[in-house]
Short mmCIF file of N, CA and C in Angstrom, two decimals:
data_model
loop_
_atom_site.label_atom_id
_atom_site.label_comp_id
_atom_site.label_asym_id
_atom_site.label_seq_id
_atom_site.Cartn_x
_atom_site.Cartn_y
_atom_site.Cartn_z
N UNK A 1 50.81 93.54 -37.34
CA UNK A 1 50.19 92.48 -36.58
C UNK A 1 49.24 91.73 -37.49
N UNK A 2 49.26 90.23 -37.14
CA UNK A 2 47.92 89.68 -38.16
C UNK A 2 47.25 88.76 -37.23
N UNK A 3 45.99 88.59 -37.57
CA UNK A 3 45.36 88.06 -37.15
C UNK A 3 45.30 86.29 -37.44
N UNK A 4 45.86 85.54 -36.58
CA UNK A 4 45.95 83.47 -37.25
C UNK A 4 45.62 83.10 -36.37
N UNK A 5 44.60 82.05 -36.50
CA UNK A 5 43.89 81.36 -36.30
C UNK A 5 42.28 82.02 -35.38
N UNK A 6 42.25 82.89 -35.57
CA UNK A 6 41.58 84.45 -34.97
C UNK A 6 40.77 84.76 -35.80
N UNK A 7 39.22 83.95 -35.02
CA UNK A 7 37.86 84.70 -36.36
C UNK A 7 38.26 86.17 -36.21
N UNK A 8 38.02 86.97 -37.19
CA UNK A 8 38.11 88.58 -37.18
C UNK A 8 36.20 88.68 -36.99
N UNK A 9 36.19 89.58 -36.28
CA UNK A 9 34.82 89.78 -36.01
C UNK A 9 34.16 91.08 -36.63
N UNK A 10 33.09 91.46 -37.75
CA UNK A 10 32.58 92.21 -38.15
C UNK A 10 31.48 93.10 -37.42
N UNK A 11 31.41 92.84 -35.90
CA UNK A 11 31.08 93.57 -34.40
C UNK A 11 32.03 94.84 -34.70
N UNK A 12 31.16 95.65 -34.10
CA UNK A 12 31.99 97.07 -33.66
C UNK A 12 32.64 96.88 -32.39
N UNK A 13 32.05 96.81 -31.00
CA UNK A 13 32.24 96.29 -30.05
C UNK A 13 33.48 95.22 -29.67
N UNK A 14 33.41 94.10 -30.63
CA UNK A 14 33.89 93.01 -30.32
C UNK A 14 35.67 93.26 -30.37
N UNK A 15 36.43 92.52 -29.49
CA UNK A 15 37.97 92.48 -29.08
C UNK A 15 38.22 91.97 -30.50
N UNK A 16 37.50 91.22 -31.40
CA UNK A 16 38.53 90.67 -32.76
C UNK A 16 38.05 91.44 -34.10
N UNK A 17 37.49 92.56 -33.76
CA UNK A 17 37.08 93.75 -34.69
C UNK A 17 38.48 94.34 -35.27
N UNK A 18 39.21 94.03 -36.02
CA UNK A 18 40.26 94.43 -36.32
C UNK A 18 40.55 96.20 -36.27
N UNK A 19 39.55 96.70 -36.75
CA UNK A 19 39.65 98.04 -36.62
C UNK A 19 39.65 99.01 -34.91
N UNK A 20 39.17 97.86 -34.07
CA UNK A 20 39.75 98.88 -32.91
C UNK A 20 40.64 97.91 -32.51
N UNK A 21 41.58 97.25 -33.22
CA UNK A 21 43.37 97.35 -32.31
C UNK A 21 43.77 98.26 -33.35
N UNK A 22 43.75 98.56 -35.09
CA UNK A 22 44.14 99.90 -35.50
C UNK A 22 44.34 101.13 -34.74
N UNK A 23 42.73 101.32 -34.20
CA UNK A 23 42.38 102.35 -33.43
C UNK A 23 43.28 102.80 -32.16
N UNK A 24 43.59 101.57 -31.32
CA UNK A 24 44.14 101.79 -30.56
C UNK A 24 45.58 102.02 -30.55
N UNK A 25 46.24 100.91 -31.34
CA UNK A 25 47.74 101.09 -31.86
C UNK A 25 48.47 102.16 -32.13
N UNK A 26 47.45 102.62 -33.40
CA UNK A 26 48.15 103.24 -34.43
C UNK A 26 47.64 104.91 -33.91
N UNK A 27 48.81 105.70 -34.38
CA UNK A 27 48.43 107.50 -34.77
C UNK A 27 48.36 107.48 -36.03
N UNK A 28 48.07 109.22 -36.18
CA UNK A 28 48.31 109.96 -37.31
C UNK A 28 49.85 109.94 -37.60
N UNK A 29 50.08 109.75 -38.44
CA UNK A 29 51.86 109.84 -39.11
C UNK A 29 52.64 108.21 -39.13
N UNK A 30 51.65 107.21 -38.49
CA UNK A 30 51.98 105.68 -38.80
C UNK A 30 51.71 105.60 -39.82
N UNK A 31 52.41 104.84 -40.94
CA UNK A 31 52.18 104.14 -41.88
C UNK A 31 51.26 103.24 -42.00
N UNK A 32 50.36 102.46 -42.00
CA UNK A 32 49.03 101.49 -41.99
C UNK A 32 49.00 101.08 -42.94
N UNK A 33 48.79 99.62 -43.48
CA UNK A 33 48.86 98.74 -44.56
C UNK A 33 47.37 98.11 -43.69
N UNK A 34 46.67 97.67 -44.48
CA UNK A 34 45.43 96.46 -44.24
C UNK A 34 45.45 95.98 -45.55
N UNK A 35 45.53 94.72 -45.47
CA UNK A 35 44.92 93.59 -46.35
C UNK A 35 43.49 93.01 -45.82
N UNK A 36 42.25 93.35 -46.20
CA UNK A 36 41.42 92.46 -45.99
C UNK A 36 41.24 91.44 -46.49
N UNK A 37 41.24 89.90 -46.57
CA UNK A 37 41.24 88.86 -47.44
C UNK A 37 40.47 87.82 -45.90
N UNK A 38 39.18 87.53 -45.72
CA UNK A 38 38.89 87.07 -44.49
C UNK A 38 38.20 86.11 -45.31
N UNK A 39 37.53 86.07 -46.36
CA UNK A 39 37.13 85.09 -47.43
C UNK A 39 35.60 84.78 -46.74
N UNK A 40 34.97 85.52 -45.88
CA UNK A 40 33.58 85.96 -44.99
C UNK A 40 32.93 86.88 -45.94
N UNK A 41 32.12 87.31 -46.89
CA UNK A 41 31.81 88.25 -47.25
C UNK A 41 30.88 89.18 -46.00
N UNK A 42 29.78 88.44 -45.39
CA UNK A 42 29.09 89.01 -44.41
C UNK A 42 29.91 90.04 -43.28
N UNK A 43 31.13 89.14 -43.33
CA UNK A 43 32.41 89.79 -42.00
C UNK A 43 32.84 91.08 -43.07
N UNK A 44 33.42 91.21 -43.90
CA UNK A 44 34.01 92.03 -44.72
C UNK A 44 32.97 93.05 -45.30
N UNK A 45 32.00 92.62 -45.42
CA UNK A 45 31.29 93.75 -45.74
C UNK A 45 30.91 94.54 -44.30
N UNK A 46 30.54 94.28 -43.20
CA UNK A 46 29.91 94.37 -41.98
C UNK A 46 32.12 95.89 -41.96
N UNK A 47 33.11 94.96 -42.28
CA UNK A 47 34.23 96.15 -42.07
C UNK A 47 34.62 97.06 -42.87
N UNK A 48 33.69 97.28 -43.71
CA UNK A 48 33.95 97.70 -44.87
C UNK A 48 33.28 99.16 -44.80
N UNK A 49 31.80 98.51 -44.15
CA UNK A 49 30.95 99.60 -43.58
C UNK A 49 31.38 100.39 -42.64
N UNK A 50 32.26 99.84 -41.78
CA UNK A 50 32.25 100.80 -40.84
C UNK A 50 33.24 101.45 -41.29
N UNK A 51 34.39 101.10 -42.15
CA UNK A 51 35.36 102.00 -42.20
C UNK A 51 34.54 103.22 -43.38
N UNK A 52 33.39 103.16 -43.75
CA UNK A 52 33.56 104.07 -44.74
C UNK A 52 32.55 105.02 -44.05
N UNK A 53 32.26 104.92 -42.44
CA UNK A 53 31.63 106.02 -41.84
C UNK A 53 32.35 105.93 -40.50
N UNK A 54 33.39 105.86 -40.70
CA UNK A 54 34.47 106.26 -39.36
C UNK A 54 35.52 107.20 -40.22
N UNK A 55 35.28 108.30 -40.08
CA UNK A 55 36.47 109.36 -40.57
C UNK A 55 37.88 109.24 -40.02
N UNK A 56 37.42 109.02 -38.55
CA UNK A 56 38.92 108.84 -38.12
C UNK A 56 39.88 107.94 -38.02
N UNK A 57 38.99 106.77 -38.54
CA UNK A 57 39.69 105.38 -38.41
C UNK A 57 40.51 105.78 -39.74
N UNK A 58 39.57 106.34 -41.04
CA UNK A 58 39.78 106.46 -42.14
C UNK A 58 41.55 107.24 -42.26
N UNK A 59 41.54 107.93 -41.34
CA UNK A 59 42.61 109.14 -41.75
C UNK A 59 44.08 107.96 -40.85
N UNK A 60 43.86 106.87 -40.47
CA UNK A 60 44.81 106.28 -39.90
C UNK A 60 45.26 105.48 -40.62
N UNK A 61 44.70 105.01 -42.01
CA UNK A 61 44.74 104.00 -43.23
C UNK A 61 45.45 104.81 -44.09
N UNK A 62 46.50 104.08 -44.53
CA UNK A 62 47.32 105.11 -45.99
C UNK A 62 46.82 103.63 -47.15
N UNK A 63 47.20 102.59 -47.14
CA UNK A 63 46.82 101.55 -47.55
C UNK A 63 46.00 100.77 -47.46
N UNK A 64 44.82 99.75 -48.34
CA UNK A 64 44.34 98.98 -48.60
C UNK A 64 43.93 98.48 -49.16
N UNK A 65 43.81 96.69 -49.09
CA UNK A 65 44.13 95.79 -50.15
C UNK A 65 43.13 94.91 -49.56
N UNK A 66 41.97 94.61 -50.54
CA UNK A 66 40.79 94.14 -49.88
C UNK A 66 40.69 93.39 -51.59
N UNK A 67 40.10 91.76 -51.27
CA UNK A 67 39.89 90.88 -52.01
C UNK A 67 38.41 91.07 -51.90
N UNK A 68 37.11 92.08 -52.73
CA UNK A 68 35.80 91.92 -52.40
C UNK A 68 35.66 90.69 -53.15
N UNK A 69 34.76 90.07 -52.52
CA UNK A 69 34.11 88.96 -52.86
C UNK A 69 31.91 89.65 -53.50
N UNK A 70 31.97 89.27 -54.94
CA UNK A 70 31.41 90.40 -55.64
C UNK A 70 30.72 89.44 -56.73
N UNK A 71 29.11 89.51 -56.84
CA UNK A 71 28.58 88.54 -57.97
C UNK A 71 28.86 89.75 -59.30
N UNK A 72 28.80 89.01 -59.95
CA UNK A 72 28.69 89.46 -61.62
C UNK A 72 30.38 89.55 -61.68
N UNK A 73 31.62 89.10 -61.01
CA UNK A 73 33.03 89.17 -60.90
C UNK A 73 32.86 88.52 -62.25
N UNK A 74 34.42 88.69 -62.74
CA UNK A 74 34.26 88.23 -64.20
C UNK A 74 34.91 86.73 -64.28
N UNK A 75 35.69 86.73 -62.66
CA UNK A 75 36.12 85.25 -62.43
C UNK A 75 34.80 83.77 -62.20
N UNK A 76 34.03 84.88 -61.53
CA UNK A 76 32.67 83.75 -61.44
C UNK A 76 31.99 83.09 -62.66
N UNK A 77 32.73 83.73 -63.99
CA UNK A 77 32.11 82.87 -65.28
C UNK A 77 33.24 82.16 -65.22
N UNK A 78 34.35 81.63 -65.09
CA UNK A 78 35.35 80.86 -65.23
C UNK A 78 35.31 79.81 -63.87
N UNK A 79 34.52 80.07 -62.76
CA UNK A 79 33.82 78.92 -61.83
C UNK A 79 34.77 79.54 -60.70
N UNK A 80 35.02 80.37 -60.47
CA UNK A 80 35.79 81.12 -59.33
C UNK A 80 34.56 82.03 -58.45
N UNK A 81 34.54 81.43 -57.18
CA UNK A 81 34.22 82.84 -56.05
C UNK A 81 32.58 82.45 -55.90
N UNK A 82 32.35 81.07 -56.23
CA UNK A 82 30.84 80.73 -55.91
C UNK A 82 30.41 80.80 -54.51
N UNK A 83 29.45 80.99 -54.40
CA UNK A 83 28.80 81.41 -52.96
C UNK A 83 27.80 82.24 -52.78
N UNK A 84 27.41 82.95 -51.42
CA UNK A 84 26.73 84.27 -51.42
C UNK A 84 27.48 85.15 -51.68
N UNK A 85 27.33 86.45 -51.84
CA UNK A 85 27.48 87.60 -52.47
C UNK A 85 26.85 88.78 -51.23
N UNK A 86 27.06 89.85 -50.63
CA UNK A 86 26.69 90.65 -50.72
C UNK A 86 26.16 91.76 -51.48
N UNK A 87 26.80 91.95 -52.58
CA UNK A 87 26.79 93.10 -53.39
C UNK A 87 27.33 92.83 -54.63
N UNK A 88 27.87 93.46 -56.02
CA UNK A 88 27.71 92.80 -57.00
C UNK A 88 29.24 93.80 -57.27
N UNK A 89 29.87 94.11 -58.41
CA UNK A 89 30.57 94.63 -59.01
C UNK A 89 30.48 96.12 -59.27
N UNK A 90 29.61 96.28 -59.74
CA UNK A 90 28.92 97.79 -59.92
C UNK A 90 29.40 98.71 -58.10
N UNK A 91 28.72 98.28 -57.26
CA UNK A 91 28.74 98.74 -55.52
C UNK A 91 30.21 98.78 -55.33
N UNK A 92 31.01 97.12 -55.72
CA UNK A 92 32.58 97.08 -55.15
C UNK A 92 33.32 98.27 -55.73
N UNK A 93 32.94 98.61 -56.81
CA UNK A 93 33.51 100.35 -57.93
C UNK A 93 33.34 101.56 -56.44
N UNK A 94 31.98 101.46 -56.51
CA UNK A 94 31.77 102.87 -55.49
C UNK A 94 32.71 102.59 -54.23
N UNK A 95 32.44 101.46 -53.67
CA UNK A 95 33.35 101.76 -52.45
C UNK A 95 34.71 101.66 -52.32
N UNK A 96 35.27 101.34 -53.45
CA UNK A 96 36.61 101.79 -53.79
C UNK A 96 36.79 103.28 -54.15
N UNK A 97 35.90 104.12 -54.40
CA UNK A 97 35.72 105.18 -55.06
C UNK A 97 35.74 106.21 -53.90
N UNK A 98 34.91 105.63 -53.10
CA UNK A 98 34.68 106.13 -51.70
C UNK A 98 35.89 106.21 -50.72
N UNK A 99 36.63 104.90 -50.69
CA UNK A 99 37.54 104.81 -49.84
C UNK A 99 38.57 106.09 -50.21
N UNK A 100 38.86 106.00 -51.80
CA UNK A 100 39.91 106.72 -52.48
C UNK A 100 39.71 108.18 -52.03
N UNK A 101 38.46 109.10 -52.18
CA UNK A 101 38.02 109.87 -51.78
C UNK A 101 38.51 110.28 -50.56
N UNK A 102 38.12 108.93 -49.55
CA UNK A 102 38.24 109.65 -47.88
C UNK A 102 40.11 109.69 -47.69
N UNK A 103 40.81 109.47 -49.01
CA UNK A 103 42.40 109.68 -48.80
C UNK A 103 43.36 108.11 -48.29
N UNK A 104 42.19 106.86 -49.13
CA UNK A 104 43.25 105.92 -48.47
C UNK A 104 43.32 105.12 -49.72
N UNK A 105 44.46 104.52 -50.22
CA UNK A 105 45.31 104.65 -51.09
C UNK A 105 44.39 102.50 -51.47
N UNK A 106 43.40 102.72 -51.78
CA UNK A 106 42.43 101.26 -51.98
C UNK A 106 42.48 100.25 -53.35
N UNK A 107 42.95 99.24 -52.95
CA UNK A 107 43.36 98.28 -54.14
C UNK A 107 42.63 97.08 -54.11
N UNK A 108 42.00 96.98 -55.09
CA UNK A 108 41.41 95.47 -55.27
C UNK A 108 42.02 94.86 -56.23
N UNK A 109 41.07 93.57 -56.20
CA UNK A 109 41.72 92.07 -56.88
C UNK A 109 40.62 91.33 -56.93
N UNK A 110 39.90 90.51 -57.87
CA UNK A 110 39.27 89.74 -58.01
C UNK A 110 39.76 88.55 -58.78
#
């Protein structure tokens, strides 16, 4: 399923929280692909968080493919990815590190 023309909402609560139609959809033994690419850093970080203190959401993810949006990127000296920033390059390492850890198979791209 994807989400078009559909703010994704970085709410826990909220119906366009992408992670509870996962929740609801999907079991253990589904296959799960996520691409995050929402081009929101505030939204993406706000889902980023929660997936990395939801265990169980965690164990429903085999895949993910998340575009962080990240200062000190090495594209931002070549004039790519200007804007705010949440967090820098160094942090986007750990929570890839983290994700990998909790068993979900985490790919970036800058």
């Amino acid at each position: 399923t994807s989400y078009f023309v559909i703010p994704a909402s970085g709410e826990p609560k909220k119906c366009h929280n992408p992670w509870n139609f996962i929740k609801a959809v999907c079991k253990p033994g589904d296959f799960v692909v996520v691409k995050l690419d929402i081009d929101t850093p505030v939204v993406e970080t706000a889902l980023i968080e929660q997936l990395l203190e939801d265990k169980s959401l965690a164990t429903l993810i085999d895949d993910f493919y998340f575009e962080d949006h990240v200062s000190k990127s090495p594209m931002e000296y070549h004039g790519w990815g200007s804007g705010p920033k949440d967090h820098d390059l160094a942090r986007s390492i750990q929570i890839f590190a983290q994700l990998r850890e909790m068993g979900i198979r985490a790919h970036s791209w800058v």
